[in-house]
XYZ file of C-alpha atoms in Angstrom:
143
model
C -2.289 -9.561 0.154
C -2.655 -5.829 1.603
C -6.534 -6.491 1.668
C -5.972 -9.591 2.876
C -3.889 -8.050 6.148
C -7.250 -5.449 6.107
C -9.806 -7.816 5.507
C -8.068 -9.889 8.418
C -7.113 -7.194 11.125
C -9.337 -4.057 10.467
C -13.340 -3.977 11.517
C -15.173 -3.062 9.805
C -18.641 -1.035 10.545
C -21.363 1.450 8.830
C -19.051 4.220 9.302
C -15.874 2.120 7.872
C -15.876 0.295 4.841
C -13.056 -1.482 2.989
C -13.108 -2.119 -0.788
C -10.751 -4.392 -2.672
C -10.236 -6.726 -5.480
C -10.321 -9.321 -3.009
C -9.541 -11.769 -6.788
C -6.869 -14.361 -6.389
C -3.414 -12.808 -8.702
C -4.586 -8.871 -8.914
C -2.008 -6.780 -7.431
C -1.531 -3.091 -7.243
C -5.547 -2.196 -6.728
C -5.174 -0.503 -3.658
C -4.040 3.298 -4.387
C -6.034 3.595 -7.533
C -8.810 2.365 -5.709
C -8.132 4.838 -2.897
C -8.087 7.529 -5.296
C -11.878 6.757 -7.002
C -12.956 6.840 -3.095
C -11.444 10.231 -2.652
C -12.404 11.669 -5.230
C -16.098 10.006 -4.500
C -16.067 10.685 -1.575
C -13.874 14.139 -0.616
C -15.179 14.476 3.105
C -14.603 10.734 4.316
C -10.992 9.906 5.491
C -9.447 7.495 2.917
C -6.199 5.597 3.529
C -5.195 2.659 0.918
C -3.250 0.256 2.044
C -0.786 -0.573 -0.891
C 1.925 -3.540 -0.624
C 5.797 -1.936 -1.514
C 5.284 -3.613 -4.637
C 2.175 -1.826 -5.375
C 3.967 0.947 -5.534
C 7.084 0.547 -7.280
C 4.390 -0.102 -10.113
C 2.219 3.119 -9.728
C 4.160 5.652 -8.620
C 2.680 7.888 -11.034
C -0.663 7.587 -9.109
C 1.430 9.845 -6.533
C 1.250 12.381 -8.897
C -2.153 11.998 -9.371
C -2.572 12.692 -5.600
C -0.695 15.272 -5.457
C -1.907 16.793 -8.540
C -5.579 16.728 -6.890
C -4.737 17.366 -4.110
C -5.979 14.374 -2.651
C -5.970 14.055 1.320
C -5.603 10.713 1.392
C -3.201 8.369 3.632
C -1.261 5.328 1.891
C 0.222 2.353 4.313
C 2.763 0.652 2.492
C 3.239 -3.010 3.739
C 7.739 -3.266 2.910
C 8.687 -6.922 3.016
C 10.652 -5.986 -0.261
C 8.842 -9.116 -2.766
C 6.148 -9.341 -4.703
C 4.395 -11.296 -2.314
C 1.623 -12.099 -4.053
C 3.537 -13.327 -6.947
C 5.685 -15.242 -4.502
C 2.721 -16.693 -3.074
C 1.211 -17.340 -6.108
C 4.589 -19.201 -7.998
C 4.730 -21.336 -4.153
C 0.766 -22.413 -4.834
C 1.553 -24.152 -7.968
C 5.068 -25.626 -6.765
C 7.414 -23.166 -8.637
C 10.294 -21.924 -6.524
C 10.300 -18.202 -5.938
C 11.847 -16.153 -8.410
C 13.023 -12.740 -9.680
C 10.100 -11.152 -6.990
C 12.833 -9.481 -4.606
C 12.123 -5.952 -4.175
C 14.259 -3.458 -3.809
C 11.757 -0.374 -2.261
C 11.504 2.615 -3.277
C 10.877 3.213 0.570
C 13.485 1.994 1.767
C 15.813 3.419 4.999
C 17.769 4.298 2.469
C 15.615 6.472 0.555
C 16.458 10.250 0.015
C 12.543 11.167 1.599
C 12.575 8.559 4.048
C 12.460 10.060 7.860
C 14.560 7.715 9.569
C 12.051 6.386 11.991
C 11.090 3.242 9.835
C 7.402 4.400 10.483
C 6.309 7.448 8.792
C 8.055 9.565 5.297
C 5.642 12.496 4.005
C 5.638 13.138 0.649
C 4.773 17.031 1.102
C 7.045 18.554 -0.856
C 6.516 22.651 -0.073
C 5.009 23.952 3.550
C 1.723 24.314 1.953
C -2.193 24.688 3.839
C -3.775 22.787 1.226
C -4.146 19.213 2.478
C -0.979 16.683 0.603
C -0.484 12.708 0.381
C 1.351 10.812 3.768
C 2.599 7.634 2.942
C 3.168 5.236 6.408
C 5.901 2.475 5.991
C 5.066 -0.273 7.994
C 8.012 -3.490 8.127
C 5.979 -6.613 6.900
C 7.514 -8.387 9.647
C 5.112 -7.242 12.337
C 2.479 -9.241 10.315
C 4.142 -12.371 10.888
C 4.795 -12.274 14.423
C-alpha cells in the first residue's frame, strides 16, 4: 500500500523517479529496491516508503543498509496492520484475521524519539552517513 500512496501523492519528474512492484499481492519491496537503487546510484538521494509490516519482515535489511553505509532514508507507514493482506482478504469476501501487527517502531519502542515522527537509527556518532527512519502514522492518509 505504500507504493500506492507514493504513486498517488508524489509528483515524479526527470530527476525524481518512483520504482515499485505495482503488482497485486506483492509485499515488502520498498527497502530491498531502495538498497538496490542506492547501490546503483550512490550520488542520488533514495527514500524507501515502507509499511510497518515490511519493516517487521525485513529487519535484516537494516543491517545491510548499515553494513554498506548507505545514506538512504526510510519512511515507514505505521498502521499496525498487514495492510495488503487486510485489503486482499476483504476483496475476496473474507473477514481479515491475523493481520494485526505489533509495530517494532511503535512509540513504546526503545529507540523511538517520542515525537511520533522520527527515529534515527544511527547508533554511534560518526561522520559517515547512516540510515534514517521516519515513522508516519498511516491515519494521516485517510482523513
